[in-house]
Amino acid sequence: MAWVESGGPVQVLDLDPSLAQGVPAAEHDQARQRAVARGLDIYATHLRPVDLSATRSGATLGFLVADGLLLRRVTVASRTTGELFGPGDVVRPNDDDLVTYAPLTIAVDWLVLKPARVAVLDEGFLRRVARWPSVVAAVVQRIADRGGRLALRAAVAHLSRADTRLLLMFWLLANRWGTVTTDGVRLELPLTHEVLAMLVGNQRPTITLALHKLAEQGLLIRHSSADWLLTSKAVHTLGHV
């Protein structure tokens, strides 16, 4: 099986209705019919930047993630950091071009933590939605939002304690993809200790100890490899971190 296969056309405004907030109500049906993009299904577990580049085919704005979970890894001087992309995020393959930082040795690759489906927002898509610039503006805002999230991640990575870093990182993830329950906020994310270490800037053994501590305190419960609960106690604790 190829790592990526054509999944047929995607109705972008059905996939992500919030992108149509600026479209006049009388034009919504027409915009919905016009806002069609090429779909791709990603099955591989590991990708190189060249793999993404080979599929972007003029993806001017990038790939809008419909489903799944991707991790972009950047390694500098033997230290690796990771950035998660999930439903609603826009992945821009051109961001992997870091050759301008030579002579630094920088490695970039991607892990597919959960098989993903993306919509290719290419020039054809732009032409079809040109009548509704608010749709394009909403996609561009998604790209800009990434900068804010990276700034928050950088702040979290400067905290001294690993358990505090993890607690805040899970709250940031919960705000994006969490489901509120009577016990707290549930996240269905396949995050290994190694991935968490990349997200918060610690070593994996340190993360393992921090997770045990959070569980003992009743703040973060891992029900399975992809089922986490940020408890109500944790939510109340966040204001005092």
mmCIF file of N, CA and C in Angstrom, residues 30-153:
data_model
loop_
_atom_site.group_PDB
_atom_site.id
_atom_site.type_symbol
_atom_site.label_atom_id
_atom_site.label_comp_id
_atom_site.label_asym_id
_atom_site.label_seq_id
_atom_site.Cartn_x
_atom_site.Cartn_y
_atom_site.Cartn_z
ATOM 1 N N GLN A 30 -24.100 27.795 -2.145
ATOM 2 C CA GLN A 30 -23.235 27.912 -3.313
ATOM 3 C C GLN A 30 -21.766 27.800 -2.911
ATOM 4 N N ALA A 31 -21.401 28.455 -1.811
ATOM 5 C CA ALA A 31 -20.021 28.384 -1.337
ATOM 6 C C ALA A 31 -19.662 26.943 -0.965
ATOM 7 N N ARG A 32 -20.596 26.264 -0.344
ATOM 8 C CA ARG A 32 -20.357 24.879 0.040
ATOM 9 C C ARG A 32 -20.079 24.006 -1.178
ATOM 10 N N GLN A 33 -20.815 24.208 -2.245
ATOM 11 C CA GLN A 33 -20.625 23.409 -3.455
ATOM 12 C C GLN A 33 -19.317 23.738 -4.158
ATOM 13 N N ARG A 34 -18.888 24.994 -4.038
ATOM 14 C CA ARG A 34 -17.667 25.423 -4.719
ATOM 15 C C ARG A 34 -16.407 25.084 -3.931
ATOM 16 N N ALA A 35 -16.527 25.037 -2.621
ATOM 17 C CA ALA A 35 -15.348 24.824 -1.776
ATOM 18 C C ALA A 35 -15.001 23.337 -1.700
ATOM 19 N N VAL A 36 -14.568 22.808 -2.834
ATOM 20 C CA VAL A 36 -14.206 21.396 -2.940
ATOM 21 C C VAL A 36 -12.697 21.295 -3.132
ATOM 22 N N ALA A 37 -12.075 20.374 -2.421
ATOM 23 C CA ALA A 37 -10.633 20.184 -2.527
ATOM 24 C C ALA A 37 -10.316 18.708 -2.730
ATOM 25 N N ARG A 38 -9.135 18.455 -3.251
ATOM 26 C CA ARG A 38 -8.670 17.081 -3.433
ATOM 27 C C ARG A 38 -8.339 16.476 -2.075
ATOM 28 N N GLY A 39 -8.804 15.264 -1.820
ATOM 29 C CA GLY A 39 -8.529 14.588 -0.558
ATOM 30 C C GLY A 39 -7.390 13.599 -0.679
ATOM 31 N N LEU A 40 -6.601 13.478 0.385
ATOM 32 C CA LEU A 40 -5.528 12.495 0.442
ATOM 33 C C LEU A 40 -5.641 11.731 1.752
ATOM 34 N N ASP A 41 -5.418 10.423 1.681
ATOM 35 C CA ASP A 41 -5.407 9.585 2.878
ATOM 36 C C ASP A 41 -3.973 9.145 3.141
ATOM 37 N N ILE A 42 -3.477 9.399 4.349
ATOM 38 C CA ILE A 42 -2.084 9.129 4.704
ATOM 39 C C ILE A 42 -2.035 7.934 5.642
ATOM 40 N N TYR A 43 -1.290 6.912 5.231
ATOM 41 C CA TYR A 43 -1.248 5.669 5.992
ATOM 42 C C TYR A 43 0.116 5.377 6.611
ATOM 43 N N ALA A 44 1.172 5.977 6.115
ATOM 44 C CA ALA A 44 2.519 5.638 6.566
ATOM 45 C C ALA A 44 2.706 5.993 8.034
ATOM 46 N N THR A 45 3.723 5.401 8.651
ATOM 47 C CA THR A 45 4.059 5.765 10.028
ATOM 48 C C THR A 45 5.184 6.784 10.074
ATOM 49 N N HIS A 46 5.995 6.840 9.005
ATOM 50 C CA HIS A 46 7.133 7.763 8.976
ATOM 51 C C HIS A 46 7.239 8.376 7.586
ATOM 52 N N LEU A 47 7.400 9.697 7.544
ATOM 53 C CA LEU A 47 7.495 10.417 6.277
ATOM 54 C C LEU A 47 8.705 11.334 6.285
ATOM 55 N N ARG A 48 9.307 11.500 5.119
ATOM 56 C CA ARG A 48 10.354 12.492 4.935
ATOM 57 C C ARG A 48 9.738 13.733 4.292
ATOM 58 N N PRO A 49 10.379 14.891 4.433
ATOM 59 C CA PRO A 49 9.848 16.088 3.776
ATOM 60 C C PRO A 49 9.647 15.901 2.285
ATOM 61 N N VAL A 50 10.532 15.125 1.638
ATOM 62 C CA VAL A 50 10.390 14.919 0.200
ATOM 63 C C VAL A 50 9.107 14.150 -0.108
ATOM 64 N N ASP A 51 8.655 13.301 0.809
ATOM 65 C CA ASP A 51 7.407 12.575 0.592
ATOM 66 C C ASP A 51 6.224 13.528 0.550
ATOM 67 N N LEU A 52 6.208 14.510 1.453
ATOM 68 C CA LEU A 52 5.142 15.500 1.447
ATOM 69 C C LEU A 52 5.252 16.412 0.235
ATOM 70 N N SER A 53 6.483 16.814 -0.093
ATOM 71 C CA SER A 53 6.683 17.713 -1.231
ATOM 72 C C SER A 53 6.185 17.084 -2.518
ATOM 73 N N ALA A 54 6.356 15.778 -2.631
ATOM 74 C CA ALA A 54 5.956 15.096 -3.857
ATOM 75 C C ALA A 54 4.456 15.062 -4.043
ATOM 76 N N THR A 55 3.690 15.332 -2.976
ATOM 77 C CA THR A 55 2.239 15.226 -3.072
ATOM 78 C C THR A 55 1.522 16.565 -3.007
ATOM 79 N N ARG A 56 2.271 17.641 -2.746
ATOM 80 C CA ARG A 56 1.555 18.885 -2.505
ATOM 81 C C ARG A 56 0.958 19.467 -3.785
ATOM 82 N N SER A 57 1.580 19.231 -4.940
ATOM 83 C CA SER A 57 1.007 19.600 -6.241
ATOM 84 C C SER A 57 0.362 20.985 -6.223
ATOM 85 N N GLY A 58 1.141 21.982 -5.883
ATOM 86 C CA GLY A 58 0.629 23.345 -5.891
ATOM 87 C C GLY A 58 -0.275 23.658 -4.731
ATOM 88 N N ALA A 59 -0.071 22.990 -3.599
ATOM 89 C CA ALA A 59 -0.901 23.246 -2.422
ATOM 90 C C ALA A 59 -0.537 24.616 -1.852
ATOM 91 N N THR A 60 -1.075 25.661 -2.460
ATOM 92 C CA THR A 60 -0.692 27.026 -2.148
ATOM 93 C C THR A 60 -0.855 27.350 -0.668
ATOM 94 N N LEU A 61 -2.004 26.987 -0.108
ATOM 95 C CA LEU A 61 -2.255 27.250 1.304
ATOM 96 C C LEU A 61 -1.745 26.127 2.197
ATOM 97 N N GLY A 62 -1.760 24.912 1.707
ATOM 98 C CA GLY A 62 -1.301 23.772 2.483
ATOM 99 C C GLY A 62 -2.329 22.667 2.520
ATOM 100 N N PHE A 63 -2.193 21.785 3.517
ATOM 101 C CA PHE A 63 -3.116 20.670 3.722
ATOM 102 C C PHE A 63 -3.965 20.957 4.954
ATOM 103 N N LEU A 64 -5.281 20.947 4.802
ATOM 104 C CA LEU A 64 -6.180 21.075 5.945
ATOM 105 C C LEU A 64 -6.440 19.674 6.495
ATOM 106 N N VAL A 65 -6.088 19.448 7.747
ATOM 107 C CA VAL A 65 -6.245 18.118 8.340
ATOM 108 C C VAL A 65 -7.711 17.891 8.692
ATOM 109 N N ALA A 66 -8.277 16.839 8.121
ATOM 110 C CA ALA A 66 -9.663 16.484 8.402
ATOM 111 C C ALA A 66 -9.753 15.502 9.560
ATOM 112 N N ASP A 67 -8.804 14.570 9.606
ATOM 113 C CA ASP A 67 -8.826 13.526 10.628
ATOM 114 C C ASP A 67 -7.410 12.997 10.789
ATOM 115 N N GLY A 68 -7.148 12.381 11.948
ATOM 116 C CA GLY A 68 -5.838 11.799 12.187
ATOM 117 C C GLY A 68 -4.948 12.699 13.025
ATOM 118 N N LEU A 69 -3.692 12.279 13.177
ATOM 119 C CA LEU A 69 -2.743 13.029 13.997
ATOM 120 C C LEU A 69 -1.341 12.876 13.420
ATOM 121 N N LEU A 70 -0.694 14.009 13.157
ATOM 122 C CA LEU A 70 0.650 14.044 12.588
ATOM 123 C C LEU A 70 1.601 14.735 13.550
ATOM 124 N N LEU A 71 2.845 14.266 13.582
ATOM 125 C CA LEU A 71 3.871 14.884 14.417
ATOM 126 C C LEU A 71 5.031 15.318 13.533
ATOM 127 N N ARG A 72 5.308 16.614 13.525
ATOM 128 C CA ARG A 72 6.466 17.147 12.810
ATOM 129 C C ARG A 72 7.644 17.188 13.775
ATOM 130 N N ARG A 73 8.733 16.487 13.428
ATOM 131 C CA ARG A 73 9.913 16.432 14.286
ATOM 132 C C ARG A 73 11.031 17.286 13.685
ATOM 133 N N VAL A 74 11.651 18.088 14.523
ATOM 134 C CA VAL A 74 12.806 18.885 14.109
ATOM 135 C C VAL A 74 13.948 18.569 15.062
ATOM 136 N N THR A 75 15.086 18.150 14.510
ATOM 137 C CA THR A 75 16.245 17.784 15.316
ATOM 138 C C THR A 75 17.391 18.742 15.029
ATOM 139 N N VAL A 76 17.922 19.331 16.097
ATOM 140 C CA VAL A 76 19.073 20.222 16.013
ATOM 141 C C VAL A 76 20.058 19.809 17.098
ATOM 142 N N ALA A 77 21.299 19.560 16.708
ATOM 143 C CA ALA A 77 22.354 19.212 17.669
ATOM 144 C C ALA A 77 21.918 18.076 18.599
ATOM 145 N N SER A 78 21.374 17.034 18.032
ATOM 146 C CA SER A 78 20.976 15.796 18.716
ATOM 147 C C SER A 78 19.772 15.954 19.638
ATOM 148 N N ARG A 79 19.162 17.141 19.682
ATOM 149 C CA ARG A 79 17.940 17.322 20.477
ATOM 150 C C ARG A 79 16.756 17.482 19.535
ATOM 151 N N THR A 80 15.642 16.803 19.868
ATOM 152 C CA THR A 80 14.485 16.769 18.985
ATOM 153 C C THR A 80 13.264 17.365 19.673
ATOM 154 N N THR A 81 12.551 18.192 18.936
ATOM 155 C CA THR A 81 11.281 18.724 19.410
ATOM 156 C C THR A 81 10.188 18.284 18.454
ATOM 157 N N GLY A 82 8.955 18.281 18.925
ATOM 158 C CA GLY A 82 7.849 17.829 18.088
ATOM 159 C C GLY A 82 6.695 18.808 18.120
ATOM 160 N N GLU A 83 5.934 18.826 17.027
ATOM 161 C CA GLU A 83 4.754 19.687 16.907
ATOM 162 C C GLU A 83 3.600 18.859 16.365
ATOM 163 N N LEU A 84 2.478 18.878 17.059
ATOM 164 C CA LEU A 84 1.325 18.081 16.660
ATOM 165 C C LEU A 84 0.419 18.843 15.704
ATOM 166 N N PHE A 85 -0.118 18.118 14.719
ATOM 167 C CA PHE A 85 -1.127 18.644 13.808
ATOM 168 C C PHE A 85 -2.290 17.663 13.789
ATOM 169 N N GLY A 86 -3.494 18.176 14.056
ATOM 170 C CA GLY A 86 -4.682 17.342 14.065
ATOM 171 C C GLY A 86 -5.838 18.033 13.383
ATOM 172 N N PRO A 87 -7.055 17.541 13.559
ATOM 173 C CA PRO A 87 -8.223 18.099 12.872
ATOM 174 C C PRO A 87 -8.340 19.618 13.026
ATOM 175 N N GLY A 88 -8.486 20.287 11.883
ATOM 176 C CA GLY A 88 -8.622 21.730 11.855
ATOM 177 C C GLY A 88 -7.327 22.473 11.610
ATOM 178 N N ASP A 89 -6.179 21.790 11.736
ATOM 179 C CA ASP A 89 -4.894 22.439 11.521
ATOM 180 C C ASP A 89 -4.536 22.468 10.039
ATOM 181 N N VAL A 90 -3.672 23.410 9.674
ATOM 182 C CA VAL A 90 -3.179 23.510 8.306
ATOM 183 C C VAL A 90 -1.690 23.178 8.297
ATOM 184 N N VAL A 91 -1.328 22.146 7.556
ATOM 185 C CA VAL A 91 0.061 21.714 7.405
ATOM 186 C C VAL A 91 0.624 22.343 6.139
ATOM 187 N N ARG A 92 1.779 22.974 6.280
ATOM 188 C CA ARG A 92 2.425 23.613 5.122
ATOM 189 C C ARG A 92 3.761 22.913 4.851
ATOM 190 N N PRO A 93 3.830 22.056 3.816
ATOM 191 C CA PRO A 93 5.068 21.324 3.524
ATOM 192 C C PRO A 93 6.263 22.229 3.290
ATOM 193 N N ASN A 94 6.033 23.439 2.757
ATOM 194 C CA ASN A 94 7.155 24.340 2.501
ATOM 195 C C ASN A 94 7.890 24.736 3.767
ATOM 196 N N ASP A 95 7.235 24.610 4.922
ATOM 197 C CA ASP A 95 7.884 24.961 6.182
ATOM 198 C C ASP A 95 9.040 24.036 6.511
ATOM 199 N N ASP A 96 9.157 22.899 5.819
ATOM 200 C CA ASP A 96 10.239 21.951 6.087
ATOM 201 C C ASP A 96 11.549 22.349 5.421
ATOM 202 N N ASP A 97 11.538 23.396 4.606
ATOM 203 C CA ASP A 97 12.745 23.821 3.908
ATOM 204 C C ASP A 97 13.574 24.695 4.842
ATOM 205 N N LEU A 98 14.529 24.077 5.539
ATOM 206 C CA LEU A 98 15.354 24.789 6.510
ATOM 207 C C LEU A 98 16.808 24.900 6.080
ATOM 208 N N VAL A 99 17.062 24.764 4.771
ATOM 209 C CA VAL A 99 18.444 24.796 4.282
ATOM 210 C C VAL A 99 19.085 26.159 4.479
ATOM 211 N N THR A 100 18.291 27.203 4.670
ATOM 212 C CA THR A 100 18.840 28.549 4.829
ATOM 213 C C THR A 100 19.606 28.703 6.138
ATOM 214 N N TYR A 101 19.510 27.711 7.023
ATOM 215 C CA TYR A 101 20.208 27.800 8.301
ATOM 216 C C TYR A 101 21.572 27.127 8.276
ATOM 217 N N ALA A 102 22.064 26.749 7.092
ATOM 218 C CA ALA A 102 23.399 26.168 6.976
ATOM 219 C C ALA A 102 24.416 27.160 7.554
ATOM 220 N N PRO A 103 25.502 26.653 8.218
ATOM 221 C CA PRO A 103 25.960 25.257 8.273
ATOM 222 C C PRO A 103 25.350 24.414 9.398
ATOM 223 N N LEU A 104 24.313 24.911 10.082
ATOM 224 C CA LEU A 104 23.655 24.076 11.082
ATOM 225 C C LEU A 104 23.099 22.813 10.415
ATOM 226 N N THR A 105 23.205 21.701 11.123
ATOM 227 C CA THR A 105 22.605 20.460 10.639
ATOM 228 C C THR A 105 21.228 20.315 11.279
ATOM 229 N N ILE A 106 20.203 20.452 10.455
ATOM 230 C CA ILE A 106 18.832 20.380 10.931
ATOM 231 C C ILE A 106 18.107 19.269 10.176
ATOM 232 N N ALA A 107 17.492 18.362 10.914
ATOM 233 C CA ALA A 107 16.751 17.261 10.294
ATOM 234 C C ALA A 107 15.267 17.429 10.598
ATOM 235 N N VAL A 108 14.447 17.245 9.568
ATOM 236 C CA VAL A 108 12.997 17.339 9.713
ATOM 237 C C VAL A 108 12.362 16.065 9.167
ATOM 238 N N ASP A 109 11.450 15.494 9.914
ATOM 239 C CA ASP A 109 10.664 14.380 9.395
ATOM 240 C C ASP A 109 9.300 14.396 10.070
ATOM 241 N N TRP A 110 8.437 13.468 9.656
ATOM 242 C CA TRP A 110 7.062 13.416 10.145
ATOM 243 C C TRP A 110 6.725 12.012 10.624
ATOM 244 N N LEU A 111 6.015 11.931 11.727
ATOM 245 C CA LEU A 111 5.436 10.676 12.182
ATOM 246 C C LEU A 111 3.920 10.759 12.063
ATOM 247 N N VAL A 112 3.313 9.712 11.532
ATOM 248 C CA VAL A 112 1.860 9.643 11.442
ATOM 249 C C VAL A 112 1.388 8.846 12.652
ATOM 250 N N LEU A 113 0.974 9.555 13.696
ATOM 251 C CA LEU A 113 0.563 8.895 14.933
ATOM 252 C C LEU A 113 -0.799 8.230 14.790
ATOM 253 N N LYS A 114 -1.603 8.752 13.880
ATOM 254 C CA LYS A 114 -2.920 8.189 13.592
ATOM 255 C C LYS A 114 -3.203 8.455 12.120
ATOM 256 N N PRO A 115 -3.576 7.421 11.339
ATOM 257 C CA PRO A 115 -3.820 7.634 9.901
ATOM 258 C C PRO A 115 -4.652 8.888 9.655
ATOM 259 N N ALA A 116 -4.206 9.680 8.689
ATOM 260 C CA ALA A 116 -4.785 11.012 8.504
ATOM 261 C C ALA A 116 -5.447 11.166 7.141
ATOM 262 N N ARG A 117 -6.435 12.044 7.107
ATOM 263 C CA ARG A 117 -7.060 12.473 5.865
ATOM 264 C C ARG A 117 -6.923 13.986 5.796
ATOM 265 N N VAL A 118 -6.423 14.465 4.647
ATOM 266 C CA VAL A 118 -6.218 15.900 4.495
ATOM 267 C C VAL A 118 -6.865 16.379 3.199
ATOM 268 N N ALA A 119 -7.210 17.682 3.204
ATOM 269 C CA ALA A 119 -7.733 18.333 2.002
ATOM 270 C C ALA A 119 -6.631 19.231 1.449
ATOM 271 N N VAL A 120 -6.337 19.079 0.161
ATOM 272 C CA VAL A 120 -5.268 19.844 -0.475
ATOM 273 C C VAL A 120 -5.819 21.194 -0.932
ATOM 274 N N LEU A 121 -5.408 22.255 -0.249
ATOM 275 C CA LEU A 121 -5.896 23.599 -0.566
ATOM 276 C C LEU A 121 -4.968 24.217 -1.606
ATOM 277 N N ASP A 122 -5.207 23.850 -2.866
ATOM 278 C CA ASP A 122 -4.318 24.249 -3.959
ATOM 279 C C ASP A 122 -4.890 25.443 -4.720
ATOM 280 N N GLU A 123 -4.274 25.769 -5.854
ATOM 281 C CA GLU A 123 -4.712 26.924 -6.637
ATOM 282 C C GLU A 123 -6.132 26.744 -7.160
ATOM 283 N N GLY A 124 -6.498 25.514 -7.491
ATOM 284 C CA GLY A 124 -7.868 25.256 -7.945
ATOM 285 C C GLY A 124 -8.884 25.588 -6.868
ATOM 286 N N PHE A 125 -8.572 25.206 -5.641
ATOM 287 C CA PHE A 125 -9.452 25.531 -4.520
ATOM 288 C C PHE A 125 -9.568 27.046 -4.355
ATOM 289 N N LEU A 126 -8.448 27.747 -4.458
ATOM 290 C CA LEU A 126 -8.467 29.208 -4.326
ATOM 291 C C LEU A 126 -9.337 29.862 -5.389
ATOM 292 N N ARG A 127 -9.260 29.369 -6.609
ATOM 293 C CA ARG A 127 -10.081 29.940 -7.680
ATOM 294 C C ARG A 127 -11.566 29.697 -7.417
ATOM 295 N N ARG A 128 -11.880 28.517 -6.919
ATOM 296 C CA ARG A 128 -13.294 28.179 -6.709
ATOM 297 C C ARG A 128 -13.927 28.993 -5.575
ATOM 298 N N VAL A 129 -13.129 29.402 -4.590
ATOM 299 C CA VAL A 129 -13.698 30.153 -3.457
ATOM 300 C C VAL A 129 -13.347 31.636 -3.522
ATOM 301 N N ALA A 130 -12.821 32.093 -4.680
ATOM 302 C CA ALA A 130 -12.384 33.491 -4.791
ATOM 303 C C ALA A 130 -13.510 34.480 -4.498
ATOM 304 N N ARG A 131 -14.750 34.090 -4.738
ATOM 305 C CA ARG A 131 -15.887 34.983 -4.501
ATOM 306 C C ARG A 131 -16.093 35.232 -3.006
ATOM 307 N N TRP A 132 -15.529 34.348 -2.166
ATOM 308 C CA TRP A 132 -15.726 34.456 -0.716
ATOM 309 C C TRP A 132 -14.356 34.564 -0.032
ATOM 310 N N PRO A 133 -13.745 35.732 -0.071
ATOM 311 C CA PRO A 133 -12.406 35.891 0.525
ATOM 312 C C PRO A 133 -12.372 35.571 2.012
ATOM 313 N N SER A 134 -13.522 35.617 2.667
ATOM 314 C CA SER A 134 -13.528 35.300 4.098
ATOM 315 C C SER A 134 -13.136 33.847 4.354
ATOM 316 N N VAL A 135 -13.399 32.964 3.382
ATOM 317 C CA VAL A 135 -13.016 31.559 3.540
ATOM 318 C C VAL A 135 -11.496 31.439 3.542
ATOM 319 N N VAL A 136 -10.859 32.127 2.584
ATOM 320 C CA VAL A 136 -9.393 32.102 2.521
ATOM 321 C C VAL A 136 -8.806 32.760 3.761
ATOM 322 N N ALA A 137 -9.415 33.866 4.184
ATOM 323 C CA ALA A 137 -8.926 34.558 5.385
ATOM 324 C C ALA A 137 -8.997 33.652 6.603
ATOM 325 N N ALA A 138 -10.050 32.833 6.679
ATOM 326 C CA ALA A 138 -10.196 31.918 7.822
ATOM 327 C C ALA A 138 -9.105 30.855 7.809
ATOM 328 N N VAL A 139 -8.736 30.377 6.615
ATOM 329 C CA VAL A 139 -7.650 29.394 6.517
ATOM 330 C C VAL A 139 -6.326 30.040 6.917
ATOM 331 N N VAL A 140 -6.089 31.260 6.436
ATOM 332 C CA VAL A 140 -4.858 31.973 6.783
ATOM 333 C C VAL A 140 -4.788 32.206 8.296
ATOM 334 N N GLN A 141 -5.944 32.470 8.916
ATOM 335 C CA GLN A 141 -5.970 32.645 10.366
ATOM 336 C C GLN A 141 -5.537 31.369 11.081
ATOM 337 N N ARG A 142 -5.912 30.221 10.526
ATOM 338 C CA ARG A 142 -5.480 28.951 11.114
ATOM 339 C C ARG A 142 -3.948 28.856 11.093
ATOM 340 N N ILE A 143 -3.360 29.300 9.994
ATOM 341 C CA ILE A 143 -1.898 29.272 9.885
ATOM 342 C C ILE A 143 -1.283 30.215 10.909
ATOM 343 N N ALA A 144 -1.887 31.399 11.074
ATOM 344 C CA ALA A 144 -1.382 32.364 12.050
ATOM 345 C C ALA A 144 -1.542 31.849 13.477
ATOM 346 N N ASP A 145 -2.627 31.137 13.741
ATOM 347 C CA ASP A 145 -2.864 30.595 15.081
ATOM 348 C C ASP A 145 -1.736 29.665 15.517
ATOM 349 N N ARG A 146 -1.113 29.023 14.558
ATOM 350 C CA ARG A 146 0.003 28.128 14.877
ATOM 351 C C ARG A 146 1.116 28.891 15.591
ATOM 352 N N GLY A 147 1.362 30.130 15.162
ATOM 353 C CA GLY A 147 2.409 30.925 15.803
ATOM 354 C C GLY A 147 2.115 31.160 17.275
ATOM 355 N N GLY A 148 0.851 31.429 17.598
ATOM 356 C CA GLY A 148 0.476 31.616 18.989
ATOM 357 C C GLY A 148 0.674 30.359 19.809
ATOM 358 N N ARG A 149 0.330 29.211 19.220
ATOM 359 C CA ARG A 149 0.499 27.943 19.945
ATOM 360 C C ARG A 149 1.978 27.647 20.186
ATOM 361 N N LEU A 150 2.821 27.951 19.207
ATOM 362 C CA LEU A 150 4.260 27.717 19.371
ATOM 363 C C LEU A 150 4.831 28.590 20.479
ATOM 364 N N ALA A 151 4.336 29.826 20.592
ATOM 365 C CA ALA A 151 4.794 30.711 21.665
ATOM 366 C C ALA A 151 4.409 30.156 23.031
ATOM 367 N N LEU A 152 3.183 29.623 23.141
ATOM 368 C CA LEU A 152 2.752 29.024 24.401
ATOM 369 C C LEU A 152 3.585 27.792 24.742
ATOM 370 N N ARG A 153 3.879 26.981 23.734
ATOM 371 C CA ARG A 153 4.705 25.791 23.952
ATOM 372 C C ARG A 153 6.088 26.181 24.443
#
